[in-house]
PDB file of C-alpha atoms in Angstrom:
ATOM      1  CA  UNK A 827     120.331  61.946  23.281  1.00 63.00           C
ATOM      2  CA  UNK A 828     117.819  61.435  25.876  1.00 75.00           C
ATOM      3  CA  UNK A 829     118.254  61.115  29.688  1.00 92.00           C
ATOM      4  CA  UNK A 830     117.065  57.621  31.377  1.00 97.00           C
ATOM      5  CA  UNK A 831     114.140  58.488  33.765  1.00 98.00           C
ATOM      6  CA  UNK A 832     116.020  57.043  36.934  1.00 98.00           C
ATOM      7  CA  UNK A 833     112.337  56.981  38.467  1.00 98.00           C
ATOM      8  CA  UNK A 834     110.477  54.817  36.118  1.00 98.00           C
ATOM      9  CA  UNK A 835     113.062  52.462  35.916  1.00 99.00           C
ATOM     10  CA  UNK A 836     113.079  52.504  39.945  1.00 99.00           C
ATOM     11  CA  UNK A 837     108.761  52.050  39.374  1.00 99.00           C
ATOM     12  CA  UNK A 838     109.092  49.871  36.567  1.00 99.00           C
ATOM     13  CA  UNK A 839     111.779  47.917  38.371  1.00 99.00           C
ATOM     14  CA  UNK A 840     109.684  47.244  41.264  1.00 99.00           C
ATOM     15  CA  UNK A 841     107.113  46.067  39.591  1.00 99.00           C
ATOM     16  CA  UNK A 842     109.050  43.458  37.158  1.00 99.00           C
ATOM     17  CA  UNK A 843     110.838  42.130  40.590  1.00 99.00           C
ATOM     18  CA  UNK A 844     107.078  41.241  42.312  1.00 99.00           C
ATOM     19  CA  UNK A 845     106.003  39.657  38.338  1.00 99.00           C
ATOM     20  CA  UNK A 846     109.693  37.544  38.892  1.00 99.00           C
ATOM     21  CA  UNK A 847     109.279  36.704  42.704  1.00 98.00           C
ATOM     22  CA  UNK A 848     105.813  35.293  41.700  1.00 98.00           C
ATOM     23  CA  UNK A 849     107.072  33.250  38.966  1.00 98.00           C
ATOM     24  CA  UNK A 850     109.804  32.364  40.436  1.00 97.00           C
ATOM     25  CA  UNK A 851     107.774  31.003  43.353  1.00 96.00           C
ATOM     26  CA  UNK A 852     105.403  29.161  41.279  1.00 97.00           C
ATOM     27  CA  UNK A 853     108.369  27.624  39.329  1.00 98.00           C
ATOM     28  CA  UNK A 854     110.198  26.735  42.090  1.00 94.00           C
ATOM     29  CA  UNK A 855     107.620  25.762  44.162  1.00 94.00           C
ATOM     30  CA  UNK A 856     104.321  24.743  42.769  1.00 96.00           C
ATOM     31  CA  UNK A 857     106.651  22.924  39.574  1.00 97.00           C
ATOM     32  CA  UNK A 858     109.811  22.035  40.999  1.00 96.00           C
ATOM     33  CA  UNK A 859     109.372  21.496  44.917  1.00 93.00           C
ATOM     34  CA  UNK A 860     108.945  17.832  44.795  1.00 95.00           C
ATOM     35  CA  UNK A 861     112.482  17.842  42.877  1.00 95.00           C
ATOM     36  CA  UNK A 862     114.139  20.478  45.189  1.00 91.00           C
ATOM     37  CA  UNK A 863     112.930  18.417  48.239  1.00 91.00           C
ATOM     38  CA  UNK A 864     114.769  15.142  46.878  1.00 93.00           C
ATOM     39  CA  UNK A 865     117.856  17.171  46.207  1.00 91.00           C
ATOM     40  CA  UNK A 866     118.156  18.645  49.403  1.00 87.00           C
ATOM     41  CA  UNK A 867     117.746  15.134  51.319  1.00 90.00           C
ATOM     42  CA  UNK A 868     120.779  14.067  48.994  1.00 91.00           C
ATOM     43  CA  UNK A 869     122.697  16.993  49.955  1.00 87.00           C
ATOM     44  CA  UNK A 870     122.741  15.651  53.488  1.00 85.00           C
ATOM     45  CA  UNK A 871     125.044  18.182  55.633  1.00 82.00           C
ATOM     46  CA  UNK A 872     126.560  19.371  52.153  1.00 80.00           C
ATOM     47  CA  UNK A 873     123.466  21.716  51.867  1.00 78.00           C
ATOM     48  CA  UNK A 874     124.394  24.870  53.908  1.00 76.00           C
ATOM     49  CA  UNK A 875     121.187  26.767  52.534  1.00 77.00           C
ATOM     50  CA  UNK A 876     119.939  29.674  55.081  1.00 77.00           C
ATOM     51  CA  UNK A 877     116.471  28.958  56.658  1.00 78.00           C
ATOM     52  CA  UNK A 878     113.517  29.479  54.964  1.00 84.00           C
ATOM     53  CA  UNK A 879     112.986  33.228  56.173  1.00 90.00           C
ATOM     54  CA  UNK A 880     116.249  34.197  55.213  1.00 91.00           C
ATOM     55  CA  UNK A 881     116.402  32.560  51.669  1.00 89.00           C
ATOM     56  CA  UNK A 882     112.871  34.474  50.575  1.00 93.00           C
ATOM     57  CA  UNK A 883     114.574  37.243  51.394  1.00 95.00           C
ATOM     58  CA  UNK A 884     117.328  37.045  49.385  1.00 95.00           C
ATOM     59  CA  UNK A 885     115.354  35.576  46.900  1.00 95.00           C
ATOM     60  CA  UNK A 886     113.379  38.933  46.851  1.00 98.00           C
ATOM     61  CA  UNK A 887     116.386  41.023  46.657  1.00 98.00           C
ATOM     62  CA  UNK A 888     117.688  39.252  43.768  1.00 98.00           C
ATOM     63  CA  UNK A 889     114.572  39.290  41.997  1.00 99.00           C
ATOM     64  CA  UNK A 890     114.774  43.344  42.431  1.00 99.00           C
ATOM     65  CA  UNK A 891     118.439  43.594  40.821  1.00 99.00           C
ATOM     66  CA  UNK A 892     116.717  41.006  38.341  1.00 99.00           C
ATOM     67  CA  UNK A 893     113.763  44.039  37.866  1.00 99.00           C
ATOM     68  CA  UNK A 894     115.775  46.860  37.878  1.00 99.00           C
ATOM     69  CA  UNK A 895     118.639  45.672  35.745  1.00 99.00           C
ATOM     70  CA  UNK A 896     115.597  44.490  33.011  1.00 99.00           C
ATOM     71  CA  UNK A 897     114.109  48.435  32.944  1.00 99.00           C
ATOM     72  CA  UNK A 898     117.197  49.700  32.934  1.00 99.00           C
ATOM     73  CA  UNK A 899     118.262  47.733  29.912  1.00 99.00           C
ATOM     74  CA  UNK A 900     115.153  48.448  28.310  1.00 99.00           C
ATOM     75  CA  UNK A 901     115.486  52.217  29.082  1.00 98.00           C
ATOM     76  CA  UNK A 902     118.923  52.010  27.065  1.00 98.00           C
ATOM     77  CA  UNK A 903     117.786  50.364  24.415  1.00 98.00           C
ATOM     78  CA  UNK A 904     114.472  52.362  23.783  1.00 98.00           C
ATOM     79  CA  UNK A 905     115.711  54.976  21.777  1.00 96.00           C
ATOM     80  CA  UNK A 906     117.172  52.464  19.569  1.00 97.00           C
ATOM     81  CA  UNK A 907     114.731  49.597  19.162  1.00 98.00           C
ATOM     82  CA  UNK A 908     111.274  52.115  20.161  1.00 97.00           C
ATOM     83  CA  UNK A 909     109.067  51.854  22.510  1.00 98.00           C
ATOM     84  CA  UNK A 910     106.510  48.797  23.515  1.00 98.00           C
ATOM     85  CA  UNK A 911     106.501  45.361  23.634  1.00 99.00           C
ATOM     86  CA  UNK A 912     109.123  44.401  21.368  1.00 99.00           C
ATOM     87  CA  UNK A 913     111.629  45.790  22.981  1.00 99.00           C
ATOM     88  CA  UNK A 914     110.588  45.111  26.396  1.00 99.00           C
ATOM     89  CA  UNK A 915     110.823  41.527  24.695  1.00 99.00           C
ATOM     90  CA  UNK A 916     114.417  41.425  23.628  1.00 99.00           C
ATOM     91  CA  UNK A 917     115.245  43.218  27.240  1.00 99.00           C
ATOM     92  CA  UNK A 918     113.453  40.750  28.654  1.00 99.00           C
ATOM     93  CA  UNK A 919     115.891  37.769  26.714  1.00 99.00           C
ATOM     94  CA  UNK A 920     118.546  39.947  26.983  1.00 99.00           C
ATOM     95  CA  UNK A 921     118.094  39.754  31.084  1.00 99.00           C
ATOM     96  CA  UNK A 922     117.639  35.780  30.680  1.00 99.00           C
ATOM     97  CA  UNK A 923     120.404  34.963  28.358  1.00 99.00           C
ATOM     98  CA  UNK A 924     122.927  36.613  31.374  1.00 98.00           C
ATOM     99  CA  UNK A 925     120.660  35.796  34.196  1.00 98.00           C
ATOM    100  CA  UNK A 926     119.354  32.505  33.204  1.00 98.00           C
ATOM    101  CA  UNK A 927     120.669  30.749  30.791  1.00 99.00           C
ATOM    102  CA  UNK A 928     124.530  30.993  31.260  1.00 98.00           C
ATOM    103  CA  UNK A 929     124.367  30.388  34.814  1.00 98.00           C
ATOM    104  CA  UNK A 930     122.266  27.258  33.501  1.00 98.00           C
ATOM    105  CA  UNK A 931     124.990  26.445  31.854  1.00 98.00           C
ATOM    106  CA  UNK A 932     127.265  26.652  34.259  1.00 98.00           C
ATOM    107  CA  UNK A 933     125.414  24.506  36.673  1.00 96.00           C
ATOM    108  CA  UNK A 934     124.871  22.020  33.919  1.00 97.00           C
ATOM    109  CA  UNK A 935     129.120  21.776  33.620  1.00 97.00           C
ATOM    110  CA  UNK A 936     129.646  21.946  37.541  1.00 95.00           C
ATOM    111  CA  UNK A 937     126.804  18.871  38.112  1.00 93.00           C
ATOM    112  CA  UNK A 938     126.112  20.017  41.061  1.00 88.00           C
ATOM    113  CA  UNK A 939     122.117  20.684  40.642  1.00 92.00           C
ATOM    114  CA  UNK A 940     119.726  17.463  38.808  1.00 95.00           C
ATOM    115  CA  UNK A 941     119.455  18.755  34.966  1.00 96.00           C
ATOM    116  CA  UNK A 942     115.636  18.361  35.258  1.00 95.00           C
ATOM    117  CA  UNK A 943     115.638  21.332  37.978  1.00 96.00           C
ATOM    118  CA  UNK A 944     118.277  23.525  36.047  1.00 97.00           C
ATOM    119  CA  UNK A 945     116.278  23.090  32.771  1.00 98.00           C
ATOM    120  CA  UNK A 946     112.972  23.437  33.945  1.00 98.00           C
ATOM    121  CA  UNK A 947     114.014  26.455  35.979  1.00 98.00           C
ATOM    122  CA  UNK A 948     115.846  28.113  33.054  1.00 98.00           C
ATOM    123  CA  UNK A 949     112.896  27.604  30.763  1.00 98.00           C
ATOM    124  CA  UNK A 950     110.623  29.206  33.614  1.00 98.00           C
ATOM    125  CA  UNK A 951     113.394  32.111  34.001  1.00 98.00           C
ATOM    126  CA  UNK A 952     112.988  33.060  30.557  1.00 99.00           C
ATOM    127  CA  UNK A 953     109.025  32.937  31.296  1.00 99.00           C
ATOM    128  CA  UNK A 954     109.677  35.143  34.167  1.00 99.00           C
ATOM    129  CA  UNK A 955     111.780  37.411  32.132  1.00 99.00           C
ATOM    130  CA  UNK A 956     109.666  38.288  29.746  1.00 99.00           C
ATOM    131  CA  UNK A 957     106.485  38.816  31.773  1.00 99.00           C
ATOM    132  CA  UNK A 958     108.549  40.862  33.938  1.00 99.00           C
ATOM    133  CA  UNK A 959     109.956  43.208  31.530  1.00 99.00           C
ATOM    134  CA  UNK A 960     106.865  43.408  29.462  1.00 99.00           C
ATOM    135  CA  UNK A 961     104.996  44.666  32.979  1.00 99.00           C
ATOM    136  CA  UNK A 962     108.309  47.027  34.154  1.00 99.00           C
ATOM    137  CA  UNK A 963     108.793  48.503  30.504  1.00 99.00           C
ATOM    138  CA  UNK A 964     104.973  49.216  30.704  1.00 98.00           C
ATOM    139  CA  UNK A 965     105.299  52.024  32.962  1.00 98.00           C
ATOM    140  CA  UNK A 966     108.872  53.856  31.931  1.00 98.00           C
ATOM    141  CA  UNK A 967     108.898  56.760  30.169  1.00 96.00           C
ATOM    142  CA  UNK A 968     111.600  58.812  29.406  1.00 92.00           C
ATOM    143  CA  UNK A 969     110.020  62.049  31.295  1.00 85.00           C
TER     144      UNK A 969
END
């Protein structure tokens, strides 16, 4: 049994957070900003969401767990599935089915968030996803 290269998965990581954080940003923003805007004025004093600086930031940090925990996946599952694109693929779904779509879910139940936003950015999350993994599984290799 082979050894995960902790370093390419910190390299390949990396890189599949920055391919997120752009999609992400072009999802949220450039897609869904019109519709985030009209649910924050509904949210009144109920929105508690840190200032603008602050949420990229976390934003950024989640979208390197999001990177990491992708090429690590796909580092598991390598030796299994083989190398390339197909099985930086099913990491890649494997990410968004736990990072995306049953959180989706969830917000769907709780009706807290317009559908429209949680679909839309679910369906963009899985976009994301795969980019992402298909970039970060790119560069890892097991020595």
């Amino acid at each position: 049994m082979t050894h995960i290269n902790t370093g390419r998965v910190v390299l390949g990581g990396v890189v599949a957070a920055i391919v997120l954080f752009i999609v992400s940003g072009i999802v949220n923003g450039a897609i869904l900003g019109s519709s985030w805007q009209a649910w924050l004025q509904a949210m009144g004093s109920l929105n508690h969401a840190p200032a603008e600086p602050a949420g990229i930031a976390l934003w950024a940090i989640v979208s390197l767990v999001f990177g990491l925990t992708g090429v690590w996946i796909y580092a598991g599952i390598r030796p299994r599935y083989g190398a390339g694109p197909k099985t930086a693929v099913l990491a890649g779904l494997l990410l968004w089915l736990a990072g995306w779509l049953a959180p989706a879910l969830g917000q769907i139940a709780l009706g807290a968030i317009p559908n429209n936003v949680t679909v839309v950015g679910c369906v963009g999350g899985l976009a994301g996803a795969l980019l992402a993994l298909l970039a970060g599984a790119a560069l890892y290799q097991e020595s």
